[in-house]
Structures are given as C-alpha cells and as structure tokens.
Amino acid sequence: MTAPRRAAVLGSPIAHSLSPVLHRTAYRELGLTDWSYDRFEVDEAALPAFLADLGPEWAGLSLTMPLKRAVIPLLDDITDTAASVEAVNTVVRTADGRTLGDNTDIPGMVAALRERGIEEVASAAVLGAGATASSALAALARVCTGEIAVYVRSEARAAEMRQWGKRLDVEVRVEDWADAAEALHRPLVIATTPAGTTDALSGSVPERPATLFDVLYDPWPTELAARWSAYGGAVVSGLDLLVHQAVLQVEQMTGRTPAPLEAMRAAGEHALAAR
C-alpha cells in the first residue's frame, strides 16, 4: 500500500480558489484515493516557515498571489519557463526531495488557445500590465508572429512592458489605455485586468470580432466577453486557463498523464454556478 500524498494551493486571499475542486476531481478520476489537496491562507511573511515544515508526504504546491515571485529564492531550482517571467505557480518535490518551481500559466494559456483552434496569429493586443500580462506576453511569444500592442495606464507600466518584450524577444508596442478600444480589432485580444476594468470597452466591440481571451472567471461572463460572444466572436475564459494550467500541475505532481481535462472543467463550471 502506497503512503498518502498531499498537495495544496497557497495564497492570500485563498478562500475563493477553485484549485481544490479541480485537483480533487482529477485525483478521483485517476483513482488516486490516497491523495489529498487542501488550501492554506499563506502570505509572503509566512511562506518560508510553511515550506520548511513540508514533510516527505508532500508532492507539490499550487501558488497564487502574492507568492509567485516571493517563492523563487526559497526553492532549489526553477524551470526556464518560470524564469522567463520571474513567476512560479507550481512547486513539485522531485524524487531526491528537491523543490522545483515551474509556471504552468504560460503553457496553460497556449493550450487554451489551441483548444479553440488558435495556433498562430499575425498580431495581438494585451489589455493591462500586471503580473498576468507578462505571462500573456510569454504565451504570445509562442503563437504571435508579429506585433503585440499592450495598453497601459502609466508610463511606469509602459516601461515595464517594454522590458518584458525585450526579455521575451517579442515585438511590443505600448499604447495608452485611453485608446484601448483600438485593441479590439486585433486577431487576438488578451484581457488581463481586474473585474470591471474592461466594462467600458464593451460598447466598442467591432461587428465581426476575432478572438478574446479574458483571464477572469468570476463573475462570468464579463460585459466585454458577453458582447463579444453576442457579436459572434470566439471567447476563451479564465476558467479555460485555470483548468489547463491545473491539468499540467496534476500531471507534474502525480506523474499520471493525461489528467482528466473535461471532468476538471465540468467540476469548475459546477462550482462557479453554485456560487
């Protein structure tokens, strides 16, 4: 009989996280009856002690804000993907007990787009300039062959996005948020802003929109996503991203592939509908 294994999601705030629903569904579908997945309220100050106390039964961790960068100096190593955006959302305990940090948000974005048939676009736009925007740029480095316009509110954010563009070797043009309606005419628009931020843009959706990737999932749909869908455009949701990145986490932590994508998505949809 194998020893029970543990995993969890850490962050602050954490009560809203859908990760336990997704991972527990995966364990059930994979027959991993001796695995558990919990959530813990952990901020940056408490993170070192939490990691130091992990026993050998721990297989891995999912990390959300504000821990994605704070965790890096506490780990034995990180992958090139995580290093490219200086953000870790996945920690796996290797066979020799070392801690390895990875970022499944980036390949999760790419997988969510490919699921909708988006393999390559000639140009794209990113709305916002926070931590998710840098992951969006890293994902676009894999699917966009041309210019990426990033719409920001401040010169400080503009400078940051230009730096990320150079680091990720993507062609970034920074634009003022006041002109964000222009972004909606691009073949692919990735909205990375907090809830409500893009509501005012819903009236500017073109008659034949292409693809919108809105990283929010609660509340859903956003006003922008609802208008986009009404006009016949393709919409990729934050739940799609959450499920695809969780699939990669489950596979890394358990060593079992493939993770049950559709069962995890259905569980996430059910949990959101119940809120």
Short mmCIF file of C-alpha atoms in Angstrom, two decimals:
data_model
loop_
_atom_site.label_atom_id
_atom_site.label_comp_id
_atom_site.label_asym_id
_atom_site.label_seq_id
_atom_site.Cartn_x
_atom_site.Cartn_y
_atom_site.Cartn_z
CA MET A 1 0.00 0.00 0.00
CA THR A 2 1.37 3.40 -1.01
CA ALA A 3 1.77 6.19 1.52
CA PRO A 4 -0.78 9.03 1.36
CA ARG A 5 0.35 12.04 -0.68
CA ARG A 6 -0.51 15.68 -0.12
CA ALA A 7 -0.75 18.81 -2.24
CA ALA A 8 -2.33 22.22 -1.69
CA VAL A 9 -2.81 25.74 -3.01
CA LEU A 10 -1.28 28.64 -1.08
CA GLY A 11 -2.05 32.34 -1.29
CA SER A 12 -3.73 35.30 0.35
CA PRO A 13 -6.67 35.60 -0.02
CA ILE A 14 -7.29 31.95 -0.83
CA ALA A 15 -10.90 31.14 0.15
CA HIS A 16 -12.12 31.79 -3.41
CA SER A 17 -9.70 29.35 -5.07
CA LEU A 18 -11.16 26.70 -7.36
CA SER A 19 -7.94 24.70 -7.31
CA PRO A 20 -9.13 22.20 -4.65
CA VAL A 21 -12.21 21.41 -6.76
CA LEU A 22 -10.13 20.84 -9.89
CA HIS A 23 -7.33 18.79 -8.30
CA ARG A 24 -9.63 16.64 -6.15
CA THR A 25 -11.71 15.86 -9.23
CA ALA A 26 -8.54 14.79 -11.04
CA TYR A 27 -7.48 12.54 -8.15
CA ARG A 28 -10.89 10.90 -8.10
CA GLU A 29 -10.91 10.31 -11.87
CA LEU A 30 -7.35 8.94 -11.76
CA GLY A 31 -8.15 6.60 -8.88
CA LEU A 32 -5.71 8.34 -6.51
CA THR A 33 -7.76 7.66 -3.40
CA ASP A 34 -4.81 8.23 -1.07
CA TRP A 35 -4.13 11.77 -2.35
CA SER A 36 -5.45 14.94 -0.71
CA TYR A 37 -5.48 18.58 -1.84
CA ASP A 38 -6.14 21.50 0.51
CA ARG A 39 -5.96 25.28 0.59
CA PHE A 40 -3.95 27.38 3.05
CA GLU A 41 -4.00 31.11 3.71
CA VAL A 42 -0.29 31.96 3.44
CA ASP A 43 1.21 35.39 2.83
CA GLU A 44 4.79 36.30 1.95
CA ALA A 45 5.88 36.52 5.58
CA ALA A 46 4.55 33.04 6.43
CA LEU A 47 5.81 31.31 3.28
CA PRO A 48 9.38 30.39 4.40
CA ALA A 49 8.16 28.61 7.53
CA PHE A 50 5.41 26.79 5.62
CA LEU A 51 7.90 25.44 3.08
CA ALA A 52 10.38 24.47 5.79
CA ASP A 53 7.74 22.36 7.54
CA LEU A 54 6.78 20.26 4.49
CA GLY A 55 7.29 16.56 5.11
CA PRO A 56 8.08 13.81 2.59
CA GLU A 57 4.39 13.16 2.01
CA TRP A 58 4.10 16.45 0.10
CA ALA A 59 4.10 16.07 -3.70
CA GLY A 60 3.59 19.68 -4.69
CA LEU A 61 2.01 23.10 -4.27
CA SER A 62 -0.01 25.50 -6.37
CA LEU A 63 0.75 29.16 -5.72
CA THR A 64 -1.36 32.22 -6.31
CA MET A 65 -0.88 35.87 -5.40
CA PRO A 66 1.14 37.23 -3.68
CA LEU A 67 3.55 34.28 -3.63
CA LYS A 68 4.54 33.72 -7.27
CA ARG A 69 7.72 35.78 -7.03
CA ALA A 70 8.31 35.58 -3.29
CA VAL A 71 8.79 31.81 -3.51
CA ILE A 72 11.65 31.86 -6.03
CA PRO A 73 14.59 32.40 -3.61
CA LEU A 74 13.16 29.69 -1.32
CA LEU A 75 13.36 26.93 -3.96
CA ASP A 76 16.22 24.67 -5.04
CA ASP A 77 15.63 25.41 -8.73
CA ILE A 78 13.13 26.83 -11.22
CA THR A 79 12.41 25.98 -14.85
CA ASP A 80 13.30 28.21 -17.79
CA THR A 81 9.59 28.94 -18.27
CA ALA A 82 9.24 30.25 -14.72
CA ALA A 83 12.50 32.20 -15.00
CA SER A 84 11.32 33.87 -18.21
CA VAL A 85 8.63 35.81 -16.30
CA GLU A 86 10.09 35.58 -12.78
CA ALA A 87 6.91 33.87 -11.56
CA VAL A 88 6.28 30.40 -10.12
CA ASN A 89 2.76 29.00 -9.74
CA THR A 90 3.77 25.35 -9.31
CA VAL A 91 6.20 23.70 -6.90
CA VAL A 92 6.99 19.99 -7.28
CA ARG A 93 9.02 17.81 -4.92
CA THR A 94 11.46 15.79 -7.01
CA ALA A 95 12.42 12.18 -6.29
CA ASP A 96 15.51 13.33 -4.37
CA GLY A 97 13.48 15.75 -2.21
CA ARG A 98 14.44 18.96 -4.00
CA THR A 99 11.91 21.71 -4.71
CA LEU A 100 11.43 22.70 -8.35
CA GLY A 101 9.40 25.74 -9.34
CA ASP A 102 7.56 25.96 -12.66
CA ASN A 103 4.99 28.19 -14.36
CA THR A 104 2.03 26.36 -15.89
CA ASP A 105 0.11 29.57 -16.61
CA ILE A 106 2.11 30.16 -19.80
CA PRO A 107 1.67 26.71 -21.43
CA GLY A 108 -1.87 26.72 -19.98
CA MET A 109 -2.68 29.87 -21.97
CA VAL A 110 -1.20 28.34 -25.11
CA ALA A 111 -3.18 25.11 -24.59
CA ALA A 112 -6.43 27.03 -24.02
CA LEU A 113 -5.91 28.94 -27.27
CA ARG A 114 -5.04 25.80 -29.23
CA GLU A 115 -8.15 24.11 -27.92
CA ARG A 116 -10.09 26.84 -29.79
CA GLY A 117 -8.03 26.39 -32.92
CA ILE A 118 -5.71 29.36 -32.33
CA GLU A 119 -2.28 28.04 -33.35
CA GLU A 120 -0.83 31.24 -34.80
CA VAL A 121 -1.86 34.90 -35.16
CA ALA A 122 -0.22 37.74 -37.08
CA SER A 123 -0.72 40.29 -34.29
CA ALA A 124 -2.31 40.58 -30.85
CA ALA A 125 -3.23 43.00 -28.08
CA VAL A 126 -2.88 42.76 -24.31
CA LEU A 127 -5.10 44.82 -22.04
CA GLY A 128 -3.32 45.61 -18.76
CA ALA A 129 0.23 45.40 -17.49
CA GLY A 130 0.22 43.41 -14.26
CA ALA A 131 1.77 40.03 -13.49
CA THR A 132 -0.68 38.18 -15.75
CA ALA A 133 0.26 40.46 -18.64
CA SER A 134 3.86 39.25 -18.56
CA SER A 135 2.62 35.65 -18.71
CA ALA A 136 0.39 36.66 -21.63
CA LEU A 137 3.42 38.06 -23.46
CA ALA A 138 5.32 34.82 -22.82
CA ALA A 139 2.39 32.82 -24.22
CA LEU A 140 2.13 35.13 -27.23
CA ALA A 141 5.83 34.57 -27.90
CA ARG A 142 4.73 31.04 -28.86
CA VAL A 143 1.72 31.94 -31.03
CA CYS A 144 2.07 35.51 -32.35
CA THR A 145 4.32 36.11 -35.36
CA GLY A 146 4.06 39.91 -35.37
CA GLU A 147 3.48 42.96 -33.20
CA ILE A 148 1.82 42.88 -29.78
CA ALA A 149 0.14 46.10 -28.63
CA VAL A 150 -0.06 46.46 -24.85
CA TYR A 151 -2.50 49.01 -23.39
CA VAL A 152 -1.45 50.52 -20.05
CA ARG A 153 -2.40 53.35 -17.70
CA SER A 154 1.01 54.68 -16.65
CA GLU A 155 4.50 55.31 -18.01
CA ALA A 156 5.95 53.11 -15.27
CA ARG A 157 3.85 50.19 -16.52
CA ALA A 158 4.77 51.06 -20.10
CA ALA A 159 8.48 50.83 -19.29
CA GLU A 160 7.91 47.51 -17.54
CA MET A 161 6.12 46.03 -20.55
CA ARG A 162 8.85 47.20 -22.92
CA GLN A 163 11.37 45.41 -20.70
CA TRP A 164 9.33 42.21 -20.76
CA GLY A 165 9.10 42.46 -24.52
CA LYS A 166 12.87 42.64 -24.85
CA ARG A 167 13.38 39.84 -22.35
CA LEU A 168 10.87 37.55 -24.07
CA ASP A 169 12.02 38.57 -27.55
CA VAL A 170 8.58 39.73 -28.68
CA GLU A 171 7.73 42.89 -30.60
CA VAL A 172 5.85 45.06 -28.09
CA ARG A 173 4.27 48.43 -28.84
CA VAL A 174 2.94 50.18 -25.74
CA GLU A 175 -0.25 52.24 -26.09
CA ASP A 176 -2.25 54.46 -23.75
CA TRP A 177 -5.27 52.89 -22.05
CA ALA A 178 -7.40 55.75 -23.41
CA ASP A 179 -7.03 54.13 -26.84
CA ALA A 180 -7.82 50.59 -25.67
CA ALA A 181 -10.88 50.34 -27.96
CA GLU A 182 -8.43 50.05 -30.87
CA ALA A 183 -7.18 46.77 -29.39
CA LEU A 184 -10.50 45.08 -30.11
CA HIS A 185 -9.80 44.97 -33.84
CA ARG A 186 -6.76 42.69 -33.43
CA PRO A 187 -6.96 38.96 -34.33
CA LEU A 188 -6.39 38.09 -30.66
CA VAL A 189 -7.07 40.21 -27.57
CA ILE A 190 -5.96 39.06 -24.12
CA ALA A 191 -7.63 40.94 -21.24
CA THR A 192 -5.57 40.64 -18.04
CA THR A 193 -7.22 43.39 -15.97
CA PRO A 194 -9.27 43.15 -12.73
CA ALA A 195 -13.05 42.76 -12.74
CA GLY A 196 -14.91 45.75 -14.14
CA THR A 197 -11.90 47.35 -15.82
CA THR A 198 -12.91 46.45 -19.38
CA ASP A 199 -16.68 47.02 -18.97
CA ALA A 200 -16.48 50.41 -20.67
CA LEU A 201 -14.97 48.78 -23.76
CA SER A 202 -17.97 46.53 -24.38
CA GLY A 203 -19.64 49.24 -26.47
CA SER A 204 -16.64 49.31 -28.80
CA VAL A 205 -16.65 45.63 -29.83
CA PRO A 206 -16.45 45.51 -33.66
CA GLU A 207 -19.22 43.90 -35.71
CA ARG A 208 -17.04 40.89 -36.55
CA PRO A 209 -14.66 40.37 -33.64
CA ALA A 210 -11.99 37.66 -33.79
CA THR A 211 -10.84 36.04 -30.51
CA LEU A 212 -10.98 37.38 -26.95
CA PHE A 213 -9.10 35.66 -24.11
CA ASP A 214 -10.44 37.15 -20.86
CA VAL A 215 -8.49 35.76 -17.89
CA LEU A 216 -11.34 36.42 -15.42
CA TYR A 217 -13.76 33.65 -14.47
CA ASP A 218 -15.77 35.04 -11.54
CA PRO A 219 -18.02 36.89 -12.22
CA TRP A 220 -18.56 35.46 -15.67
CA PRO A 221 -19.18 36.47 -18.34
CA THR A 222 -17.64 39.92 -18.14
CA GLU A 223 -19.51 42.63 -20.02
CA LEU A 224 -16.81 42.58 -22.68
CA ALA A 225 -16.96 38.79 -23.09
CA ALA A 226 -20.78 38.84 -23.25
CA ARG A 227 -20.82 41.48 -26.00
CA TRP A 228 -18.01 39.69 -27.84
CA SER A 229 -19.97 36.43 -27.85
CA ALA A 230 -23.17 38.21 -28.91
CA TYR A 231 -21.33 39.53 -31.96
CA GLY A 232 -20.16 36.04 -32.88
CA GLY A 233 -16.56 36.29 -31.71
CA ALA A 234 -14.66 33.42 -30.11
CA VAL A 235 -14.15 33.74 -26.34
CA VAL A 236 -11.63 31.92 -24.18
CA SER A 237 -12.33 32.30 -20.45
CA GLY A 238 -10.31 32.45 -17.29
CA LEU A 239 -11.80 29.08 -16.36
CA ASP A 240 -10.28 27.62 -19.53
CA LEU A 241 -6.90 28.96 -18.40
CA LEU A 242 -7.40 27.74 -14.83
CA VAL A 243 -8.29 24.23 -15.97
CA HIS A 244 -5.46 23.92 -18.49
CA GLN A 245 -2.80 25.11 -16.04
CA ALA A 246 -4.25 22.79 -13.36
CA VAL A 247 -4.08 19.85 -15.78
CA LEU A 248 -0.35 20.46 -16.14
CA GLN A 249 0.05 20.77 -12.36
CA VAL A 250 -1.75 17.47 -11.74
CA GLU A 251 0.42 15.71 -14.30
CA GLN A 252 3.63 17.10 -12.79
CA MET A 253 2.68 16.35 -9.19
CA THR A 254 1.21 12.88 -9.71
CA GLY A 255 3.24 11.66 -12.68
CA ARG A 256 -0.02 10.48 -14.26
CA THR A 257 -0.98 11.52 -17.78
CA PRO A 258 -3.25 12.60 -19.21
CA ALA A 259 -5.07 14.46 -16.46
CA PRO A 260 -8.89 14.40 -16.92
CA LEU A 261 -9.40 17.80 -18.59
CA GLU A 262 -13.13 17.56 -19.28
CA ALA A 263 -14.02 16.23 -15.81
CA MET A 264 -11.98 19.04 -14.23
CA ARG A 265 -13.66 21.67 -16.41
CA ALA A 266 -17.13 20.33 -15.59
CA ALA A 267 -16.31 20.41 -11.87
CA GLY A 268 -15.10 24.01 -12.16
CA GLU A 269 -18.22 25.07 -14.04
CA HIS A 270 -20.43 23.39 -11.44
CA ALA A 271 -18.59 25.09 -8.57
CA LEU A 272 -18.86 28.51 -10.21
CA ALA A 273 -22.58 28.02 -10.91
CA ALA A 274 -23.12 27.20 -7.24
CA ARG A 275 -21.59 30.50 -6.06
#
